[in-house]
JSON list of C-alpha atoms in Angstrom, two decimals:
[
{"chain": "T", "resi": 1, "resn": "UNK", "atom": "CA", "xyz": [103.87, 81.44, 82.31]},
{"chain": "T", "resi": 2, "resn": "UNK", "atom": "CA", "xyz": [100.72, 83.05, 83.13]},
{"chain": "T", "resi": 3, "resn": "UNK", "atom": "CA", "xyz": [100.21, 84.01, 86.58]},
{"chain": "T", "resi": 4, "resn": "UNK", "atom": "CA", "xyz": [97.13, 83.01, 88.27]},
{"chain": "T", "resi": 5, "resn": "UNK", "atom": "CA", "xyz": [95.44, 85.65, 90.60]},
{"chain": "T", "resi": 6, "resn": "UNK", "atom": "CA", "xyz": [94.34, 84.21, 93.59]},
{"chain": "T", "resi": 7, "resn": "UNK", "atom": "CA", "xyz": [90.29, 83.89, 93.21]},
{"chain": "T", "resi": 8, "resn": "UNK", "atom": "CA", "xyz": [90.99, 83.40, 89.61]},
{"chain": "T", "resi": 9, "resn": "UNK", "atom": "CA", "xyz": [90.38, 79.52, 88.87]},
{"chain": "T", "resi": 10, "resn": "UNK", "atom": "CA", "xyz": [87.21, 77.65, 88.67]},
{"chain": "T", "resi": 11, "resn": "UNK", "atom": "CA", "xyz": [84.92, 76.35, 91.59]},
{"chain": "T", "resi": 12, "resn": "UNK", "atom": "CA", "xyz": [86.65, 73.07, 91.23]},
{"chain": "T", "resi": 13, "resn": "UNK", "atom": "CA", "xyz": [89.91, 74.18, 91.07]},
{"chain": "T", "resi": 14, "resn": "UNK", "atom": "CA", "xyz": [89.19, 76.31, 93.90]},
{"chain": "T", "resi": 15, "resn": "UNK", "atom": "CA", "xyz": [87.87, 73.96, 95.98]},
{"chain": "T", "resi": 16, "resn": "UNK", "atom": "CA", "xyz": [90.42, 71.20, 95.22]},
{"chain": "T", "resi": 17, "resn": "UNK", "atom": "CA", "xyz": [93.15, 73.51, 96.18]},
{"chain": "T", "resi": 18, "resn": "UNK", "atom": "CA", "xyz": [91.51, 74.05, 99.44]},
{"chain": "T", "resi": 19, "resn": "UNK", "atom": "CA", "xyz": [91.33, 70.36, 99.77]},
{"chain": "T", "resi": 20, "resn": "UNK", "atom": "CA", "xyz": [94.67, 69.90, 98.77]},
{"chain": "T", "resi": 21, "resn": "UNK", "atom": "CA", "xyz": [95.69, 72.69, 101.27]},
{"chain": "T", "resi": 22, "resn": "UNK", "atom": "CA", "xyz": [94.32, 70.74, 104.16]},
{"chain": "T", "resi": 23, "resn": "UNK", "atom": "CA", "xyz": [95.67, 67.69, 103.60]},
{"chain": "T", "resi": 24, "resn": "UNK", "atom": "CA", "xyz": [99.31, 69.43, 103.37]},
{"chain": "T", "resi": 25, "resn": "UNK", "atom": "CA", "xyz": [98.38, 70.81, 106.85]},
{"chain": "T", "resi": 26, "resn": "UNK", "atom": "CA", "xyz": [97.08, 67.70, 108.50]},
{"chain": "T", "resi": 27, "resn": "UNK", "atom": "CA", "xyz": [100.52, 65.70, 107.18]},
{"chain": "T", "resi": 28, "resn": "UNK", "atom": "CA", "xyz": [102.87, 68.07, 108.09]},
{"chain": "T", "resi": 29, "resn": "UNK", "atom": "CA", "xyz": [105.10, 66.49, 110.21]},
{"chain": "T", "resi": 30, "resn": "UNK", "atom": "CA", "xyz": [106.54, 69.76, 112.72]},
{"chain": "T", "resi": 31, "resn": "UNK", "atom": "CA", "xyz": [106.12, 73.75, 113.18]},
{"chain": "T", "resi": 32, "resn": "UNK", "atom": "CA", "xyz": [108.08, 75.14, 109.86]},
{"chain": "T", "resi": 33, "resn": "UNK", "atom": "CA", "xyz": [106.47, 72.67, 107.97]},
{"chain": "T", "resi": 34, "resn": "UNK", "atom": "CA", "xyz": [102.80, 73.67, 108.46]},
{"chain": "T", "resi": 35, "resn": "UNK", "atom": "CA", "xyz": [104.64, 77.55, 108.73]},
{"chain": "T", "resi": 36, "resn": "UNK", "atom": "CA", "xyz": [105.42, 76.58, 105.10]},
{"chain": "T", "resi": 37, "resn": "UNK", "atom": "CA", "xyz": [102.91, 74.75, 103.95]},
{"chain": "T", "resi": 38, "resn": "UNK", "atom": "CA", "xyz": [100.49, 77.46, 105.26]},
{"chain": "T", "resi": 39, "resn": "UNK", "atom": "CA", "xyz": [102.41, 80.37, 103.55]},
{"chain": "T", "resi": 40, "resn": "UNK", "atom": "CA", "xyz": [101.85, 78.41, 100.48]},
{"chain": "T", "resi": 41, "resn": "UNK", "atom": "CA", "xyz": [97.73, 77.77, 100.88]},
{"chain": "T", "resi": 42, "resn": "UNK", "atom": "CA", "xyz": [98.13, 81.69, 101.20]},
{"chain": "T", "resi": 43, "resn": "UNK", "atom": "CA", "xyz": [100.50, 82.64, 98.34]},
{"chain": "T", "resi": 44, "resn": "UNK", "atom": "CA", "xyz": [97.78, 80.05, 96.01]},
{"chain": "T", "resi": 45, "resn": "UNK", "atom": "CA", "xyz": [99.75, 81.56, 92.87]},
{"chain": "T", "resi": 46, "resn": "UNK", "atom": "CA", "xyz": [102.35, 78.96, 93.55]},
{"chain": "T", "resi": 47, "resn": "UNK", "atom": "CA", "xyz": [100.49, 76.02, 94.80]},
{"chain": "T", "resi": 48, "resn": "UNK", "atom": "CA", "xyz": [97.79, 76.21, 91.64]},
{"chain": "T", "resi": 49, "resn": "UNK", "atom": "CA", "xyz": [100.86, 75.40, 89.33]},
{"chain": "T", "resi": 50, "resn": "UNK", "atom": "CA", "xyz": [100.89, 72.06, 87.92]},
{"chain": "T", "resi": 51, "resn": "UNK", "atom": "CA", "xyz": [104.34, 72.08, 88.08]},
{"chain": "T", "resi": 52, "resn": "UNK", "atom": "CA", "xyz": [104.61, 72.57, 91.70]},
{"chain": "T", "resi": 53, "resn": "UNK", "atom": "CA", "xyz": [102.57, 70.20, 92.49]},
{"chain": "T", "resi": 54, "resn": "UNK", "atom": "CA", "xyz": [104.01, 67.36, 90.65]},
{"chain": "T", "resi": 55, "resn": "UNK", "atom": "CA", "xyz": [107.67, 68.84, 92.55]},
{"chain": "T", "resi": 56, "resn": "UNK", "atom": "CA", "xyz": [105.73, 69.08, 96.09]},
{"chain": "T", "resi": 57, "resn": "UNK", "atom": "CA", "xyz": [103.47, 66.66, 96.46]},
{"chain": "T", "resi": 58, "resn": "UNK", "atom": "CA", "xyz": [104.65, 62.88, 97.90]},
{"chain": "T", "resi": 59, "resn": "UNK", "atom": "CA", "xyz": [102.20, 60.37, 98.03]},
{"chain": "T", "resi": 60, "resn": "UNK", "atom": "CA", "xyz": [101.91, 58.21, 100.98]},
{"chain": "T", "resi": 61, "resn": "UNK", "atom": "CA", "xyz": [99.85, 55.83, 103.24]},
{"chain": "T", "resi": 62, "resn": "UNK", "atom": "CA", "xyz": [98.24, 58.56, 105.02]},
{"chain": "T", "resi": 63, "resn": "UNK", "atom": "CA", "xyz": [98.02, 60.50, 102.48]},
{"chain": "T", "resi": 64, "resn": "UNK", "atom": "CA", "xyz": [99.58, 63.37, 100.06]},
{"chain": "T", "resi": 65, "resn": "UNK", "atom": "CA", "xyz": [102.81, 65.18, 101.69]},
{"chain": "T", "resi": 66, "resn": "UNK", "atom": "CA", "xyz": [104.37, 68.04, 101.11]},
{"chain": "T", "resi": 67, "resn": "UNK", "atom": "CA", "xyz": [108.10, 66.72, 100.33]},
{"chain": "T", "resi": 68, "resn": "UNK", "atom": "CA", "xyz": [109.79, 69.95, 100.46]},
{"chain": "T", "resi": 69, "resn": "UNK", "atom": "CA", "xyz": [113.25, 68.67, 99.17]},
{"chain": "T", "resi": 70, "resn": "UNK", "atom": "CA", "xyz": [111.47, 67.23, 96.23]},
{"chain": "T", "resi": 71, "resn": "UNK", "atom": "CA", "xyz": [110.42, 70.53, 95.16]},
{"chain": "T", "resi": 72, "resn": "UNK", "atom": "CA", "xyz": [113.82, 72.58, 96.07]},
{"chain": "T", "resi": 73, "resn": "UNK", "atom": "CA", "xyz": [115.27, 70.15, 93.30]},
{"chain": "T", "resi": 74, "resn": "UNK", "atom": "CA", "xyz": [112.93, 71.27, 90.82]},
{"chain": "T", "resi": 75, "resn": "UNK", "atom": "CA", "xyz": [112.56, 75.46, 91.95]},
{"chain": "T", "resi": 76, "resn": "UNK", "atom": "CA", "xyz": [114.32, 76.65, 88.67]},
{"chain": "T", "resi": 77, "resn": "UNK", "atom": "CA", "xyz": [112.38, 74.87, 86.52]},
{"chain": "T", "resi": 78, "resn": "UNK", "atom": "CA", "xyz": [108.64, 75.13, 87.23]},
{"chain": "T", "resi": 79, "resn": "UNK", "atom": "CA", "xyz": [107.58, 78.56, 85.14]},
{"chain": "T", "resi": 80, "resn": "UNK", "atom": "CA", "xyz": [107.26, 80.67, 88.02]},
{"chain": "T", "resi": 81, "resn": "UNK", "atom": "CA", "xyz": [107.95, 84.49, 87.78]},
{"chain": "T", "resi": 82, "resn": "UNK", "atom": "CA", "xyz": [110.35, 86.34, 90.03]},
{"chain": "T", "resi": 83, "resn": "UNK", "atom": "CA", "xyz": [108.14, 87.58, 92.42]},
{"chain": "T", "resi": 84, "resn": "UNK", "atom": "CA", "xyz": [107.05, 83.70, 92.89]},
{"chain": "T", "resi": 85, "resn": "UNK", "atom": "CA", "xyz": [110.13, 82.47, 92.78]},
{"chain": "T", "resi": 86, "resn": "UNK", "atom": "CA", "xyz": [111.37, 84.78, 95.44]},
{"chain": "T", "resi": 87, "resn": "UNK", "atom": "CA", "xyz": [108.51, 83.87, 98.09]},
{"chain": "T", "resi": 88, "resn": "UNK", "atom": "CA", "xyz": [109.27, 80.06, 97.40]},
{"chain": "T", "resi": 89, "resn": "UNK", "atom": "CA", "xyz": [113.45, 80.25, 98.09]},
{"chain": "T", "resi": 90, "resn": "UNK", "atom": "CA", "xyz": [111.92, 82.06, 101.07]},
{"chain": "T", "resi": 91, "resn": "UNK", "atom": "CA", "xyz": [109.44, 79.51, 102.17]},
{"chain": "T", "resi": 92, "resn": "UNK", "atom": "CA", "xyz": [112.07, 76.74, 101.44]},
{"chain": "T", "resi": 93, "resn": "UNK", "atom": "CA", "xyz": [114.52, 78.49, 104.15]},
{"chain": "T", "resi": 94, "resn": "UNK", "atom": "CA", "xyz": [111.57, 78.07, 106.75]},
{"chain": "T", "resi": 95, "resn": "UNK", "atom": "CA", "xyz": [111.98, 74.15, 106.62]},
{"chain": "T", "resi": 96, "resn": "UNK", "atom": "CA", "xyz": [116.06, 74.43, 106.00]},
{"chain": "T", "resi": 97, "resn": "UNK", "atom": "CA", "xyz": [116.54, 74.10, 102.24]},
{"chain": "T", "resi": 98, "resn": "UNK", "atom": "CA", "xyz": [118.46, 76.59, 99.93]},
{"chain": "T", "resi": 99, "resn": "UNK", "atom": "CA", "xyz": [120.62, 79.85, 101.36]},
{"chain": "T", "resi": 100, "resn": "UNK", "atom": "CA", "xyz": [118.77, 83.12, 100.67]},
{"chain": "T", "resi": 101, "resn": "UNK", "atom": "CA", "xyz": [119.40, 86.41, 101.95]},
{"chain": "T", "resi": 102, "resn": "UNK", "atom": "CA", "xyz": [116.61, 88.41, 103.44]},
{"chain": "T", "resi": 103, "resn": "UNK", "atom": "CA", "xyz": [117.12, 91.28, 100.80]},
{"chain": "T", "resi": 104, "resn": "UNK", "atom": "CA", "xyz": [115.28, 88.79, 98.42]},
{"chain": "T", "resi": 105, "resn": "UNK", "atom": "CA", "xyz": [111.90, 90.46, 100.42]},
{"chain": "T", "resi": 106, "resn": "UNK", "atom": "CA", "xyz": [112.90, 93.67, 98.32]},
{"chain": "T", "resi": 107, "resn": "UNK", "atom": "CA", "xyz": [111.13, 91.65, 95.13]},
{"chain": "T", "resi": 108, "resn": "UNK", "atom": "CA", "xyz": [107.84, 90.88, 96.75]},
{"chain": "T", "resi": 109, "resn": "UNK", "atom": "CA", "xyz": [104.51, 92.92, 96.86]},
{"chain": "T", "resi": 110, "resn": "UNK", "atom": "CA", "xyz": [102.71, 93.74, 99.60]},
{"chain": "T", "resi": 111, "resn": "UNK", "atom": "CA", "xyz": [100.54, 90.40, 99.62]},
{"chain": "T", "resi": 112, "resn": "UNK", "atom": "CA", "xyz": [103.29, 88.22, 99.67]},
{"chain": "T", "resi": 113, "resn": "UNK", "atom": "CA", "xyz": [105.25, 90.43, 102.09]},
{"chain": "T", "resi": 114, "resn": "UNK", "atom": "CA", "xyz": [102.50, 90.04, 104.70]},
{"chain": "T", "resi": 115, "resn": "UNK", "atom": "CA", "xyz": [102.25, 86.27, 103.97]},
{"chain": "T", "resi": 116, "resn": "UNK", "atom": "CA", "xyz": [106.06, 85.60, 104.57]},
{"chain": "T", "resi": 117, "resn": "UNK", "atom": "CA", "xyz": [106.17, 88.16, 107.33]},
{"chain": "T", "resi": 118, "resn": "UNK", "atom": "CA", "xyz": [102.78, 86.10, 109.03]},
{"chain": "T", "resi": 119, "resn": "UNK", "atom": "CA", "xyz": [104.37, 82.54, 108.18]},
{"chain": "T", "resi": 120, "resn": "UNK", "atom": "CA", "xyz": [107.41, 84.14, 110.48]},
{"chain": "T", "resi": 121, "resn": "UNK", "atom": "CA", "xyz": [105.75, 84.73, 113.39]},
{"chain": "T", "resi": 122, "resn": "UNK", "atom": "CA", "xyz": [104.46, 81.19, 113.42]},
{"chain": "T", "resi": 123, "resn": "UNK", "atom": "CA", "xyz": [107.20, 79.58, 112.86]},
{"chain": "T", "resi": 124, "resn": "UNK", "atom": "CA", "xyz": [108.61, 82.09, 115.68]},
{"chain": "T", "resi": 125, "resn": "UNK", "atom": "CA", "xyz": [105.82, 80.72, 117.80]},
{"chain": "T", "resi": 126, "resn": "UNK", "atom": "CA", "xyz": [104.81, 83.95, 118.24]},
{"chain": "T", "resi": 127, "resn": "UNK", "atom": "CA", "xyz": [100.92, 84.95, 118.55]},
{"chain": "T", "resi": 128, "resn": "UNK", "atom": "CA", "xyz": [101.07, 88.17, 119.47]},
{"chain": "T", "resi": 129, "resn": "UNK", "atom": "CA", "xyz": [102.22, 90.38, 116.95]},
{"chain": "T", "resi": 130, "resn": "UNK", "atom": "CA", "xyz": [99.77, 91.45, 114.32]},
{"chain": "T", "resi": 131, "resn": "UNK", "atom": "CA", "xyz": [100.93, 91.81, 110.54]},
{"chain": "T", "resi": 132, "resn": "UNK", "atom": "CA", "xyz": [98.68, 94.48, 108.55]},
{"chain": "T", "resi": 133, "resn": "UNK", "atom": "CA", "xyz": [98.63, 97.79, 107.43]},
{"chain": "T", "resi": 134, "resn": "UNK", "atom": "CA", "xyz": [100.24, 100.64, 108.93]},
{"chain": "T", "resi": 135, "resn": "UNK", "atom": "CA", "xyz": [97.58, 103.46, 109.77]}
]
């Protein structure tokens, strides 16, 4: 599979995804879901897959879902490289699915680092420690 740098899609795309990225938000149903779901607007990579939206994405009366158990089933199989498929066993242990150990954060570059290590602290509840670049 060809990885998709964020930035790298159309307009349409683009703006679909941000569409598609509220939505997720607004029908999250508690804290590590929209700690997920957010971590995945920011990761885009992931979410701009086909694949993983087909796996992710329940349709419902109010709406699309995320349906994180729908896409656990399919993590193996959706084309994504190890860096991606790293950051998504890791997003999956925010809402409870799949047993990963934290040494799995050895495989990810600095973008998706800060993005997990963000999606953390609000899932922690926490809003005052600042993720960025050490001086």
């Amino acid at each position: 599979m060809t990885t998709t740098e964020p930035g790298a899609e159309g307009p349409t795309e683009e703006v679909e995804l941000q569409a598609l990225g509220e939505q997720l938000l607004r029908t999250a149903k508690s804290s590590p879901a929209r700690a997920a779901v957010q971590a995945l607007i920011g990761e885009h990579t992931i979410l701009s897959a086909p694949a993983v939206r087909q796996a992710l994405i329940l349709h419902t009366d109010d709406g699309e879902m995320a349906h994180f158990e729908g896409l656990a089933g399919h993590q193996y199989s959706l084309g994504l490289d190890k860096q991606q498929r790293c950051f998504l066993e890791l997003v999956l242990s925010m809402v409870g699915i799949g047993m990963i150990t934290l040494a799995v954060v050895q495989n990810l570059d600095d973008r998706r680092l800060a993005l997990l290590l963000r999606a953390t602290l609000q899932l922690a509840g926490n809003e005052t420690l600042a993720v960025g670049t050490r001086l």
